[in-house]
mmCIF file of C-alpha atoms and ligand atoms in Angstrom:
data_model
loop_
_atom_site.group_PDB
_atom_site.id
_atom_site.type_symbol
_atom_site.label_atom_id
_atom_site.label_comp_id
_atom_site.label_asym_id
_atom_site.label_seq_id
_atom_site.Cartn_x
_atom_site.Cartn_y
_atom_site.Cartn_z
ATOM 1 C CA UNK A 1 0.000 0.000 0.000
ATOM 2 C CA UNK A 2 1.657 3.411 -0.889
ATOM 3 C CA UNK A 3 0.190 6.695 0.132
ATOM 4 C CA UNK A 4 2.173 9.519 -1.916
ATOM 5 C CA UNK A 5 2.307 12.935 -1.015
ATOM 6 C CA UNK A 6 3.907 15.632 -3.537
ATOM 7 C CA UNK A 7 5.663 18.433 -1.476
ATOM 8 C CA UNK A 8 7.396 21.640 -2.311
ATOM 9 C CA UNK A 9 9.889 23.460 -0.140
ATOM 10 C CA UNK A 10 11.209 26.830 -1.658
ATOM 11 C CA UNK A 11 13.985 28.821 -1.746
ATOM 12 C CA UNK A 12 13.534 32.603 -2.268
ATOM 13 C CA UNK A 13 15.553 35.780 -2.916
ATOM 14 C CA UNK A 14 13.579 38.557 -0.521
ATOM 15 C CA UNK A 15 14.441 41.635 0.349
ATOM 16 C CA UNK A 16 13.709 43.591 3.445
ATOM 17 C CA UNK A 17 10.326 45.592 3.192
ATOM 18 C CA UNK A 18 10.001 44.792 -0.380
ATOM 19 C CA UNK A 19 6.671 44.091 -0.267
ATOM 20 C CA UNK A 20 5.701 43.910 -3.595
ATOM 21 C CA UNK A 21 8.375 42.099 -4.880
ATOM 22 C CA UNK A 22 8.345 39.497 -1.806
ATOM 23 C CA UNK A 23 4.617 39.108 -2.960
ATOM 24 C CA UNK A 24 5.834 38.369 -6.641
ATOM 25 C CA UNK A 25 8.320 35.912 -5.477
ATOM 26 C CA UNK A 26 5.760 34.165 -2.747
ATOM 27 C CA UNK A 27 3.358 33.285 -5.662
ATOM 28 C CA UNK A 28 5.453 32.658 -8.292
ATOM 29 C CA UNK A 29 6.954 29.900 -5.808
ATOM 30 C CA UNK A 30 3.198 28.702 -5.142
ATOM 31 C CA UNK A 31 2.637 28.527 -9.161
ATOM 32 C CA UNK A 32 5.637 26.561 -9.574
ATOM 33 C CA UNK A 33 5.073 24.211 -6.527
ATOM 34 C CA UNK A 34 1.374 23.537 -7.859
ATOM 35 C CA UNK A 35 2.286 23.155 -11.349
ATOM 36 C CA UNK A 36 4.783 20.562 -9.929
ATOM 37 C CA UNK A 37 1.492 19.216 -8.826
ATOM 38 C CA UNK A 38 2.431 19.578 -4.848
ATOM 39 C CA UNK A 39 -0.390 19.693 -2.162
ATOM 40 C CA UNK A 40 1.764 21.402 0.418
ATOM 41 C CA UNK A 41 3.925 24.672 -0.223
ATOM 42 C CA UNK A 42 6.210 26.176 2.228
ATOM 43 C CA UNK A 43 8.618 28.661 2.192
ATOM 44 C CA UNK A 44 11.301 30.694 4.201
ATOM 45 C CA UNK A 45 11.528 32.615 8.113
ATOM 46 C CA UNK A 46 9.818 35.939 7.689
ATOM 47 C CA UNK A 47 9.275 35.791 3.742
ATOM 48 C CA UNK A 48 6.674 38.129 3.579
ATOM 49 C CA UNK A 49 8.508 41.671 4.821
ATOM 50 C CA UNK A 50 12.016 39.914 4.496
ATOM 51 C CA UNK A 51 14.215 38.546 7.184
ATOM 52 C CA UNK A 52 16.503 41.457 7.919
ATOM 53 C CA UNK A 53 13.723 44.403 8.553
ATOM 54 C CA UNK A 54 16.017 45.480 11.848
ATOM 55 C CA UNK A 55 13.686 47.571 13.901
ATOM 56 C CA UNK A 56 11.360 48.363 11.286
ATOM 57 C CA UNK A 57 10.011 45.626 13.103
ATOM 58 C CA UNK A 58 9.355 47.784 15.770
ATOM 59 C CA UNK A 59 6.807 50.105 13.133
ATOM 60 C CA UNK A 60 3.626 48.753 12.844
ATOM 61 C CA UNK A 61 3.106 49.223 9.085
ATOM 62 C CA UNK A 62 5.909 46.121 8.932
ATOM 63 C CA UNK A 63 2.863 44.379 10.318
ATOM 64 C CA UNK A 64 -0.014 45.495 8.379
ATOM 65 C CA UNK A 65 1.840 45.511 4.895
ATOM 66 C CA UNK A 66 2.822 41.694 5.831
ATOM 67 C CA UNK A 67 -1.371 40.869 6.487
ATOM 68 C CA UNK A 68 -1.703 43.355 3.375
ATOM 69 C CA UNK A 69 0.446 40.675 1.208
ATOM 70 C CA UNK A 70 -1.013 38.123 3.283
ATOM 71 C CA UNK A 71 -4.369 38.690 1.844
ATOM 72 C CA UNK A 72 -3.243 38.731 -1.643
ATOM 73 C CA UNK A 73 -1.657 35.802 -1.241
ATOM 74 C CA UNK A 74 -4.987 34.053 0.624
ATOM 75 C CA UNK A 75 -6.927 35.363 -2.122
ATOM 76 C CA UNK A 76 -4.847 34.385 -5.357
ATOM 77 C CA UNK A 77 -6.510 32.015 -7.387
ATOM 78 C CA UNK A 78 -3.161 30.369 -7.251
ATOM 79 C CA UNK A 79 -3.353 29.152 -3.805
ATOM 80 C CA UNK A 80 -6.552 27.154 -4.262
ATOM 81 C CA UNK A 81 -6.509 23.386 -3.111
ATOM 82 C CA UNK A 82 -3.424 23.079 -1.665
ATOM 83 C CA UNK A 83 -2.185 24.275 2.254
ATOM 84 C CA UNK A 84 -0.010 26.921 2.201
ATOM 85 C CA UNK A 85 2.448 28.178 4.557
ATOM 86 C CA UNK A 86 4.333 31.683 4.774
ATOM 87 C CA UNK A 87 6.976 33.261 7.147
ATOM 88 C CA UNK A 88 5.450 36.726 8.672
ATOM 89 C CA UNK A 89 5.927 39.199 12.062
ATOM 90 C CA UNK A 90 2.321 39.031 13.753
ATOM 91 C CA UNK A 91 1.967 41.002 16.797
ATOM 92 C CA UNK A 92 -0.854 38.935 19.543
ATOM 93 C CA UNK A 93 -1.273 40.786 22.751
ATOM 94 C CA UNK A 94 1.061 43.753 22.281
ATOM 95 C CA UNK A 95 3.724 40.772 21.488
ATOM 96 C CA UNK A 96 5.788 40.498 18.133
ATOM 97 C CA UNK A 97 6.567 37.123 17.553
ATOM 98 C CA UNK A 98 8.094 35.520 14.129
ATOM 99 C CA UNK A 99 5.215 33.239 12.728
ATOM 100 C CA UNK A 100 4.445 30.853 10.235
ATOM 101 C CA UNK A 101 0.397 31.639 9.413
ATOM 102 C CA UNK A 102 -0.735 28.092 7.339
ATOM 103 C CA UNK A 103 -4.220 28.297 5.249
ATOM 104 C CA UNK A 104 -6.143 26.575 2.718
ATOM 105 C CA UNK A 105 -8.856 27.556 0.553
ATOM 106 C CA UNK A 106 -9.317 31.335 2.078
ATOM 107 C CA UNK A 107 -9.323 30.508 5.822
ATOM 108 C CA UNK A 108 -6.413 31.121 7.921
ATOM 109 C CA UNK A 109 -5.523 27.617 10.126
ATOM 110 C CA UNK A 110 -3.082 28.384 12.201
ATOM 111 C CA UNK A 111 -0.643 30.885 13.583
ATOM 112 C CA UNK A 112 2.494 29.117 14.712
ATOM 113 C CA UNK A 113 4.958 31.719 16.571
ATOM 114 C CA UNK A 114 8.673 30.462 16.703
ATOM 115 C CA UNK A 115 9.850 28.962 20.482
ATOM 116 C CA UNK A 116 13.221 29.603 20.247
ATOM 117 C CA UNK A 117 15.029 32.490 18.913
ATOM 118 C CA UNK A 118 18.538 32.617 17.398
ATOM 119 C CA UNK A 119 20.674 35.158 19.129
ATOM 120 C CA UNK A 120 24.249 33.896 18.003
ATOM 121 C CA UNK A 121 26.547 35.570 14.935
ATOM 122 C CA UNK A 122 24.822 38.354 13.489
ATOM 123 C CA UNK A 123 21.396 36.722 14.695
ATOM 124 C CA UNK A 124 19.337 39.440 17.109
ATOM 125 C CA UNK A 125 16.177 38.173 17.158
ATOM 126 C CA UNK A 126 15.209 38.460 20.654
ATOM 127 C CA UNK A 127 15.693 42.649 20.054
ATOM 128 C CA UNK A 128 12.244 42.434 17.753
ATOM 129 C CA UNK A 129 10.499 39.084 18.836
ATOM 130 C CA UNK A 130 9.651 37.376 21.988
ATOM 131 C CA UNK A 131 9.855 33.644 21.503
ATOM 132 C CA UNK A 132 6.300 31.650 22.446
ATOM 133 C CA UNK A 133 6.546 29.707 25.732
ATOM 134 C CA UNK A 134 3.233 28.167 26.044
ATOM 135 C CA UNK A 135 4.102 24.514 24.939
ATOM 136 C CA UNK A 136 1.216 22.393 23.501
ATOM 137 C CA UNK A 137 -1.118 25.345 23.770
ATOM 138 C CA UNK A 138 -3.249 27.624 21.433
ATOM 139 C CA UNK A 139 -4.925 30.828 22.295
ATOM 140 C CA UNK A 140 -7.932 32.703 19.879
ATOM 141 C CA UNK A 141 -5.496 35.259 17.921
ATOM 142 C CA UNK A 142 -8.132 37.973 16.909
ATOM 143 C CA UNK A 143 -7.555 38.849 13.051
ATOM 144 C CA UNK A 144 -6.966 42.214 11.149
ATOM 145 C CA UNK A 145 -10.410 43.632 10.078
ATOM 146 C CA UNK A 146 -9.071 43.292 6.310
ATOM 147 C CA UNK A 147 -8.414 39.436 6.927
ATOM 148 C CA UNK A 148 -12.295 39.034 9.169
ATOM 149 C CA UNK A 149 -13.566 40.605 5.432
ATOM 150 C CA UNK A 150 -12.370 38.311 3.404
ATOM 151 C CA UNK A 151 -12.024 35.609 4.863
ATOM 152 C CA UNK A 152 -14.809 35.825 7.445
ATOM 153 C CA UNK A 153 -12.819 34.387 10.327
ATOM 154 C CA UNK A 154 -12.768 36.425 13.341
ATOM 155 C CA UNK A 155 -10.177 34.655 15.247
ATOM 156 C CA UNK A 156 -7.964 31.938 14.248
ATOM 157 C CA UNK A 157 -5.931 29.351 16.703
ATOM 158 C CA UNK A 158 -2.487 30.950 17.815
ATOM 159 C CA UNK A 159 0.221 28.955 19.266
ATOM 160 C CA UNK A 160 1.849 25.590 19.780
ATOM 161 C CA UNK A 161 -0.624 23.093 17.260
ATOM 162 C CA UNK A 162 -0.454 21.046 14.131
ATOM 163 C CA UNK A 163 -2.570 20.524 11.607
ATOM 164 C CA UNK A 164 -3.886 17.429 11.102
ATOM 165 C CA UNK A 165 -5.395 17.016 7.037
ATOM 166 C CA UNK A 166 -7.745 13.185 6.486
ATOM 167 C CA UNK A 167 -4.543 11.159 5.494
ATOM 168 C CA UNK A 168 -1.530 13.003 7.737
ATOM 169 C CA UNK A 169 -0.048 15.143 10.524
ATOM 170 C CA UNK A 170 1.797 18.248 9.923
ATOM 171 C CA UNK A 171 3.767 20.174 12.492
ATOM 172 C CA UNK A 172 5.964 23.171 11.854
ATOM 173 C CA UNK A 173 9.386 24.074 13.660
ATOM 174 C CA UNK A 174 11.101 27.578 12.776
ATOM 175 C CA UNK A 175 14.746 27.701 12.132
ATOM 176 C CA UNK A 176 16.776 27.885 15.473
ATOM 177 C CA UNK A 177 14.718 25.424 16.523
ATOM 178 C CA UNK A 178 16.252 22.756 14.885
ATOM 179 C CA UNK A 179 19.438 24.001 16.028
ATOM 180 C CA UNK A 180 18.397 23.647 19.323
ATOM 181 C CA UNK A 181 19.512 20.479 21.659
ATOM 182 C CA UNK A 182 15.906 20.349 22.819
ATOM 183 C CA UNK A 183 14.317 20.462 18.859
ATOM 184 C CA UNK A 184 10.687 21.142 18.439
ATOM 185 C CA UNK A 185 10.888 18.141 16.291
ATOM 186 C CA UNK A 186 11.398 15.350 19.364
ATOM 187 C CA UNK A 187 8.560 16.107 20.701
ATOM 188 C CA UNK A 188 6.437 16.636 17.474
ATOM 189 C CA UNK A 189 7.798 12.968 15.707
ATOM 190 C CA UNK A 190 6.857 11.289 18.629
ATOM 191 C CA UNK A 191 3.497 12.523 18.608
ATOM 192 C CA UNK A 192 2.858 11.649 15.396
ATOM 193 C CA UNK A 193 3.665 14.612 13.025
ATOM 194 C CA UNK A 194 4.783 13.148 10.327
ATOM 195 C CA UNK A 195 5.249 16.320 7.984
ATOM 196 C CA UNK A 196 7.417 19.101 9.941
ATOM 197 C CA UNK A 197 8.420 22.246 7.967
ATOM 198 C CA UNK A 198 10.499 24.600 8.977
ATOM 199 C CA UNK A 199 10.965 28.101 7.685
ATOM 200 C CA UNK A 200 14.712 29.324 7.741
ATOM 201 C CA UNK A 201 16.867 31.943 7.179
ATOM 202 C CA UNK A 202 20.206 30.760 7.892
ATOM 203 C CA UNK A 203 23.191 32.913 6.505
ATOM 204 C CA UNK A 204 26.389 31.810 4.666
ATOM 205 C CA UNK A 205 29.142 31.065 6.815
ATOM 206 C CA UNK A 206 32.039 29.012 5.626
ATOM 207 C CA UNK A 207 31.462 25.286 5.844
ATOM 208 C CA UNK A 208 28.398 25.320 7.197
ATOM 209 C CA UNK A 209 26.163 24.376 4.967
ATOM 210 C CA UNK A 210 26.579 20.747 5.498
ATOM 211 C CA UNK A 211 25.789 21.749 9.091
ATOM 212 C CA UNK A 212 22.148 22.808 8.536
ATOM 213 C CA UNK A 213 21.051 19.698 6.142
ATOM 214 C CA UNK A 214 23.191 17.215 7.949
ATOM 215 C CA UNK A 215 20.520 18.687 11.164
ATOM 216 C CA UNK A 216 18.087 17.924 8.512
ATOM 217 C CA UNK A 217 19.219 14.711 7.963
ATOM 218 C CA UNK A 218 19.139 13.569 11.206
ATOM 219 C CA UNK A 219 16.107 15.207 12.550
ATOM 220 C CA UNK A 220 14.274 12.479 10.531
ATOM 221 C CA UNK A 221 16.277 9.635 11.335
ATOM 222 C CA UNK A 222 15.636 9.157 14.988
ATOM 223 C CA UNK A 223 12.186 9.473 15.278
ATOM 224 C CA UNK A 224 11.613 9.038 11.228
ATOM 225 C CA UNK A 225 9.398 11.357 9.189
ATOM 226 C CA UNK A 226 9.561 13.760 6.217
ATOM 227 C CA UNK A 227 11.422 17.088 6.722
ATOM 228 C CA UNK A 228 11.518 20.136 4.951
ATOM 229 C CA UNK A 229 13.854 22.908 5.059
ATOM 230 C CA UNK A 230 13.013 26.139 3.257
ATOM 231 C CA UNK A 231 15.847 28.750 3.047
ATOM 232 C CA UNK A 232 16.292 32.404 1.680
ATOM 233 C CA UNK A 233 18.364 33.239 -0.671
ATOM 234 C CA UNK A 234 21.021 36.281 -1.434
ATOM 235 C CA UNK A 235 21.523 39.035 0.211
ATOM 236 C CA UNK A 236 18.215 41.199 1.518
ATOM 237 C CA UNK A 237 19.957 44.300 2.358
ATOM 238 C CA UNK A 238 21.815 43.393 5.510
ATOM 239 C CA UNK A 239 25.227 42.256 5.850
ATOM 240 C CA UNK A 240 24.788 38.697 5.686
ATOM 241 C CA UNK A 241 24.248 36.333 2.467
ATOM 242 C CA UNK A 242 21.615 33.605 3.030
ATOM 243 C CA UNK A 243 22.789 30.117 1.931
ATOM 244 C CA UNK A 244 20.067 28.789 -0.103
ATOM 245 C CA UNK A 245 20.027 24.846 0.070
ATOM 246 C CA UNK A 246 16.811 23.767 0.783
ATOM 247 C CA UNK A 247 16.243 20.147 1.205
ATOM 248 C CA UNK A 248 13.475 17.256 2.222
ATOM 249 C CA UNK A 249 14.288 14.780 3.790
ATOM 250 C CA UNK A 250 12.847 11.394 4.863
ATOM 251 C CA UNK A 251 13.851 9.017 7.579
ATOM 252 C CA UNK A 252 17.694 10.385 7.600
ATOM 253 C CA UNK A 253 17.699 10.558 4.341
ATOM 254 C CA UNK A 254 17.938 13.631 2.213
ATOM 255 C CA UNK A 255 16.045 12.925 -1.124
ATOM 256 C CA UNK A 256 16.003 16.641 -2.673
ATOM 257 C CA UNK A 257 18.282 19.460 -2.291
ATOM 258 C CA UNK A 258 18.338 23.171 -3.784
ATOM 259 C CA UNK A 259 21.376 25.004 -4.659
ATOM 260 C CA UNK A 260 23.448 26.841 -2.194
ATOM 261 C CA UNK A 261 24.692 29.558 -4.300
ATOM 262 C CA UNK A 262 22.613 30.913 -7.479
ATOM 263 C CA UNK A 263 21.407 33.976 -9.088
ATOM 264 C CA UNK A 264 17.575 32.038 -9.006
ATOM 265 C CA UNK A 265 15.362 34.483 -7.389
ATOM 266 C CA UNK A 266 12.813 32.001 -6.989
ATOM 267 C CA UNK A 267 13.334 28.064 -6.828
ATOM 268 C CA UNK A 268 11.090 25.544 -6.066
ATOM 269 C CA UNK A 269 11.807 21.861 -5.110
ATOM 270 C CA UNK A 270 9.281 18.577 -4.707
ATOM 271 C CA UNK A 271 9.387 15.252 -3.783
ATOM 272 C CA UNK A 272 6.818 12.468 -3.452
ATOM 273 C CA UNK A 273 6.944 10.994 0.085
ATOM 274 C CA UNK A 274 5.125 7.900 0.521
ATOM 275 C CA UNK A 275 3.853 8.562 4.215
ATOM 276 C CA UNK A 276 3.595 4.577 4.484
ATOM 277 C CA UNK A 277 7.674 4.946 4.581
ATOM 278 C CA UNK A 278 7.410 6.894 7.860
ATOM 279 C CA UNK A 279 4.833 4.561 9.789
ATOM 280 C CA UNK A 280 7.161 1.247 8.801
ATOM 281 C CA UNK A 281 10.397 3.013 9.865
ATOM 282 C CA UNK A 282 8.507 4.545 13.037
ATOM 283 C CA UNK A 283 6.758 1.225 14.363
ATOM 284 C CA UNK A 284 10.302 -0.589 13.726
ATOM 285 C CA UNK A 285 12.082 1.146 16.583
ATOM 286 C CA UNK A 286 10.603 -0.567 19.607
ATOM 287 C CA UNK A 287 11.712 1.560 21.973
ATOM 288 C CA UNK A 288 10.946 4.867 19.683
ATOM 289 C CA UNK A 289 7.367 3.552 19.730
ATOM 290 C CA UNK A 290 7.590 2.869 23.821
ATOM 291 C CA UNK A 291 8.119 6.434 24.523
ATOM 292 C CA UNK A 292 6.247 7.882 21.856
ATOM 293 C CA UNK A 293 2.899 5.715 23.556
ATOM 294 C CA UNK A 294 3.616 8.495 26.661
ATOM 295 C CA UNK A 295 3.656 11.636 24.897
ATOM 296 C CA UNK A 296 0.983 14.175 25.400
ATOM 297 C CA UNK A 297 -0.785 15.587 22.761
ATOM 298 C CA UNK A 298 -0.352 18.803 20.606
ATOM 299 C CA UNK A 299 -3.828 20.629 19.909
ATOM 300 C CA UNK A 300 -4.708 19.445 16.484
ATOM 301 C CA UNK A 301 -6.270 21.855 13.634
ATOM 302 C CA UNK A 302 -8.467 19.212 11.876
ATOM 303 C CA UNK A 303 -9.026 20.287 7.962
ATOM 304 C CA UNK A 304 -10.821 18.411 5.284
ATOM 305 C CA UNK A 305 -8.612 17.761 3.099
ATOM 306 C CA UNK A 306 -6.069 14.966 2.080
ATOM 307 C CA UNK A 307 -2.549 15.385 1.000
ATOM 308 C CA UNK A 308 -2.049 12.438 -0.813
ATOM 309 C CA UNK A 309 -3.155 11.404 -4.166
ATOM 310 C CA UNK A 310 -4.529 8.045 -5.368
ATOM 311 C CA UNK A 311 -6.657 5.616 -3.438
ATOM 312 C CA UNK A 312 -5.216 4.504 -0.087
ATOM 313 C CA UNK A 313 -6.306 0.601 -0.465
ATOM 314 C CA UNK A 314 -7.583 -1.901 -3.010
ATOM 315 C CA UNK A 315 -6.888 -2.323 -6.493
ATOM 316 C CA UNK A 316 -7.727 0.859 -8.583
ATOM 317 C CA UNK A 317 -4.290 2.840 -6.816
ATOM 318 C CA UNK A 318 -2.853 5.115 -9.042
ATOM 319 C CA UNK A 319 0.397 5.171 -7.892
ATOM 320 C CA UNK A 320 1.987 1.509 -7.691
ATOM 321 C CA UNK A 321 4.296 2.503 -10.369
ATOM 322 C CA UNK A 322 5.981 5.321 -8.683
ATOM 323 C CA UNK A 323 9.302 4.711 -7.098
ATOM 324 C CA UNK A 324 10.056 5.122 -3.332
ATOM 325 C CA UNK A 325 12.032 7.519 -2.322
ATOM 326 C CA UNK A 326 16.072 7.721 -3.402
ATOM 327 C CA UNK A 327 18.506 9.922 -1.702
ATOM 328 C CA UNK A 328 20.116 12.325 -3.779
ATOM 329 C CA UNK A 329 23.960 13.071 -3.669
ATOM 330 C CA UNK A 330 25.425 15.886 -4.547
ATOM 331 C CA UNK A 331 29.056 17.795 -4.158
ATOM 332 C CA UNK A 332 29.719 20.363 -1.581
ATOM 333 C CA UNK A 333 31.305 23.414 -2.587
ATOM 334 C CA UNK A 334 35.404 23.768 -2.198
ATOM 335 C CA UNK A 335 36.391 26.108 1.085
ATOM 336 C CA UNK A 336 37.975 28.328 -2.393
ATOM 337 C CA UNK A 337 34.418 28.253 -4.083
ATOM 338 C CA UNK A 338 32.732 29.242 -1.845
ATOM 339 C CA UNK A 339 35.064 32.269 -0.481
ATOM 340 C CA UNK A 340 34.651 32.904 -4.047
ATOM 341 C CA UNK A 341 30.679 32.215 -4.713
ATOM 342 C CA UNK A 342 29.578 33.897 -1.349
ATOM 343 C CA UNK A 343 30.790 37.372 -1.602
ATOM 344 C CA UNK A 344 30.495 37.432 -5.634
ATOM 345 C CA UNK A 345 26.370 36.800 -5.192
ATOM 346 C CA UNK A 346 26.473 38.771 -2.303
ATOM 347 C CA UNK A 347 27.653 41.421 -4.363
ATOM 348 C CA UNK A 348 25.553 41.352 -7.057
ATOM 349 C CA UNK A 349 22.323 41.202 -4.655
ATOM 350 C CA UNK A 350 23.555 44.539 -3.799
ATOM 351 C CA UNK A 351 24.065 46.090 -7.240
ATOM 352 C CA UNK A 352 21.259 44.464 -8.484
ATOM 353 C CA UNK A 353 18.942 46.038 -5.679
ATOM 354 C CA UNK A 354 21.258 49.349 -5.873
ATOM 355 C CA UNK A 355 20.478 50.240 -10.013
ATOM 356 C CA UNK A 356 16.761 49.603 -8.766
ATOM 357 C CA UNK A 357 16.687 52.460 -6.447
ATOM 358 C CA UNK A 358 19.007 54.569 -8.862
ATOM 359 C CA UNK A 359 16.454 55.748 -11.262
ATOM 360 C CA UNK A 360 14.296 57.380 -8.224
ATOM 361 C CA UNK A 361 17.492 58.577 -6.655
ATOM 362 C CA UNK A 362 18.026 60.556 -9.764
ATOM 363 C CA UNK A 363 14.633 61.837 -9.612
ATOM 364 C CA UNK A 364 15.507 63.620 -6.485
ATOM 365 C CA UNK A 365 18.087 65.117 -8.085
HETATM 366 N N1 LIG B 1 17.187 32.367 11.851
HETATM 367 C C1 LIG B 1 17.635 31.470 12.714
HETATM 368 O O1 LIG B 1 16.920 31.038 13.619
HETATM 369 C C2 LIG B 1 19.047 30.965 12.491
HETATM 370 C C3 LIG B 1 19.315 29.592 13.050
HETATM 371 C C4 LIG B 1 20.707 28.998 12.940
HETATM 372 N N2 LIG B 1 21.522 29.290 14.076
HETATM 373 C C5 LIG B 1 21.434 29.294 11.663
HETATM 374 O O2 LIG B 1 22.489 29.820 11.699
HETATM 375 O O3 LIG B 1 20.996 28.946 10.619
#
C-alpha cells in the first residue's frame, strides 16, 4: 500500500520591506510548486517583509503591509486546493513574535509563533520578537479587520498546534529550533507529526552548509518522518548572504536538495513521500514507539482535506508505479568556491537592488 504525497519546499531571494516584490516571489513559488502538482507549499523565516527588517520591526506598518500581502496571497486564485504556509511578524497581545500563518482555501488555520530564537553571529532576534513559551497550547489570535472581510474568520488558533489534514499530521518548527539540543521536532515525531516544515533563514558562513542539512538529515532519522527545510536566498539588504540549500528529507535521508549559491530568485523543489515509509520506519524502533505511547498531545487543527493522491487501499491505486524515495547526492562546494561564490552573489544582490533604487534617486536630483 503506498500513500504519496507531492511536497514543495522553496527557496527565495527577498528583500527587506520589499513588499511587492516578496509578494511576486511568494506566488510565483506557489505557481511553480502547484504546477509541480504539490499539495503542500512552504517557504522561508519571515518571507513576507524579508528577514533582515532590523527595527522596522518595531513600526507597525511592517505588520499590516505583511497581512496586506497576506491577503493577496490568501486570495490568489493560485493558492486554491493546496495548504499553504508563509513566514510573517504578527503582533498577539502587544507581542511580536516571528510566525508561520498556514491556510487553505481562504481561511487562515493556524498561527504558529517560533519557540526559540537565534541570538548567536549576526542573529538578534530576541531585540524584535519574543519567543512563544506556552508549549502544547493555542490561544484565539483575533484577526486584522481586512483578513475578518475576506475571509470571514474572526479569530484563528495561535500557538503551539499542528494541523492534522484526512490522510496526515503536519507540524511546523522555525529555524533555530532545529538548532536547538531540545528540537521542536522530538517532541512533534513522537506525537505523530509526520510532515514538519520549517521556515529558515540561515546565513552563509564558511562550511556550514553541510551543518544545517546534515541537522536535517538527522532530525528524521531518529524518530523518522519527512522534513523540509526552506531557506532564503542572497543578500536582503543586511550584511549577511543567506545560503540557499533547501532540502526534504525522509527518515535520515535527504532525497532533494536546492542550490546553495545561485542567481535564481525564486526556486522551487518537490518530492513524493510515501507517508507509508514513515509509519514502517517509526513502528520498527521498539523503543521509539515505547516512549512515543507516553507523549501528550499537541492541539490538532483538523481540515478536510487529504494530502495524498490516489486511493489509499484496493486495487484501482494510481500510484503503484511510482518509485520510493532515493537519496540524492550531490558535491559540496570547495572552502575556495565558496570564499569565491559567497561574496560574488552577495555582491551582485547589492548592485542588483542598488540600479533599482538609482532611477528614483536621480529623480531627487
Ligand atoms: N534564523 C535562525 O533562527 C538561524 C538559526 C541557525 N543558528 C542558523 O544559523 O541557521
Amino acid at each position: 500500500m503506498r500513500r504519496i504525497v507531492n511536497l514543495a519546499v522553496c527557496t527565495l531571494n527577498q528583500w527587506a520591506l520589499d513588499f511587492e516584490g516578496n509578494l511576486s516571489r511568494i506566488l510565483l513559488s506557489i505557481q511553480e510548486a502547484k504546477e509541480a502538482g504539490a499539495k503542500y507549499r512552504s517557504g522561508p523565516e519571515l518571507e513576507v517583509c524579508g528577514y533582515s527588517c532590523e527595527d522596522h520591526f518595531y513600526e507597525s506598518d511592517t505588520f499590516l503591509h505583511s497581512w496586506e500581502v497576506l491577503l493577496e496571497v490568501i486570495t490568489s486564485p493560485i493558492s486554491r486546493d493546496m495548504i499553504i504556509d508563509v513566514g510573517m511578524p504578527v503582533m498577539h497581545k502587544n507581542v511580536a513574535y516571528n510566525c508561520r500563518v498556514a491556510f487553505y482555501n481562504g481561511k487562515i488555520l493556524l498561527i504558529r509563533p517560533k519557540m526559540i530564537l537565534c541570538d548567536d553571529g549576526n542573529y538578534r532576534e530576541s531585540r524584535w520578537f519574543t519567543p512563544w513559551s506556552k508549549v502544547k497550547t493555542l490561544e484565539d489570535y483575533y484577526l486584522p479587520r481586512i483578513i475578518t472581510s475576506v475571509t470571514g474568520q474572526k479569530t484563528v488558533p495561535f500557538g503551539d498546534g499542528v494541523i492534522a489534514t484526512l490522510d496526515t499530521c503536519i507540524g511546523f518548527e522555525i529555524c533555530e529550533e532545529l538548532w536547538n539540543p531540545q528540537s521542536t521536532h522530538i517532541e512533534l515525531g513522537l506525537d505523530g507529526v509526520e510532515l514538519i516544515f520549517n521556515g529558515s533563514g540561515s546565513y552563509m558562513e564558511l562550511r556550514k552548509a553541510h551543518v544545517a542539512v546534515d541537522l536535517v538529515a538527522s532530525a528524521s532519522a531518529k524518530s523518522g518522518g519527512c522534513y523540509l527545510f526552506s531557506n532564503l536566498r542572497g543578500c536582503d539588504g543586511q550584511r549577511v548572504y543567506f545560503n540557499g540549500c533547501s532540502c526534504i528529507a525522509v527518515n535520515g535521508g535527504v532525497i532533494a536538495r536546492g542550490s546553495q549559491y545561485s542567481l535564481k530568485q525564486v526556486e522551487v523543489i518537490t518530492s513524493l513521500v510515501d507517508l507509508e515509509d514513515i509509519r514502517a520506519y517509526r513502528n520498527a524502533i521498539r523503543s521509539r514507539s515505547l516512549v512515543a505511547s507516553r507523549s501528550t498531545p499537541y492541539p490538532r487543527i483538523n481540515v478536510d482535506f487529504t494530502l495524498s493522491s490516489g486511493i489509499d487501499h484496493g486495487a484501482r491505486i494510481v500510484d503503484w508505479a511510482l518509485p520510493s524515495f532515493q537519496c540524492s547526492s550531490w558535491q559540496w562546494h570547495s572552502p575556495e568556491d565558496e570564499i569565491a561564490l559567497g561574496p560574488a552573489c552577495w555582491l551582485w544582490d547589492y548592485l542588483r537592488y542598488s540600479i533599482n533604487v538609482l532611477p528614483c534617486l536621480l529623480l531627487l536630483l
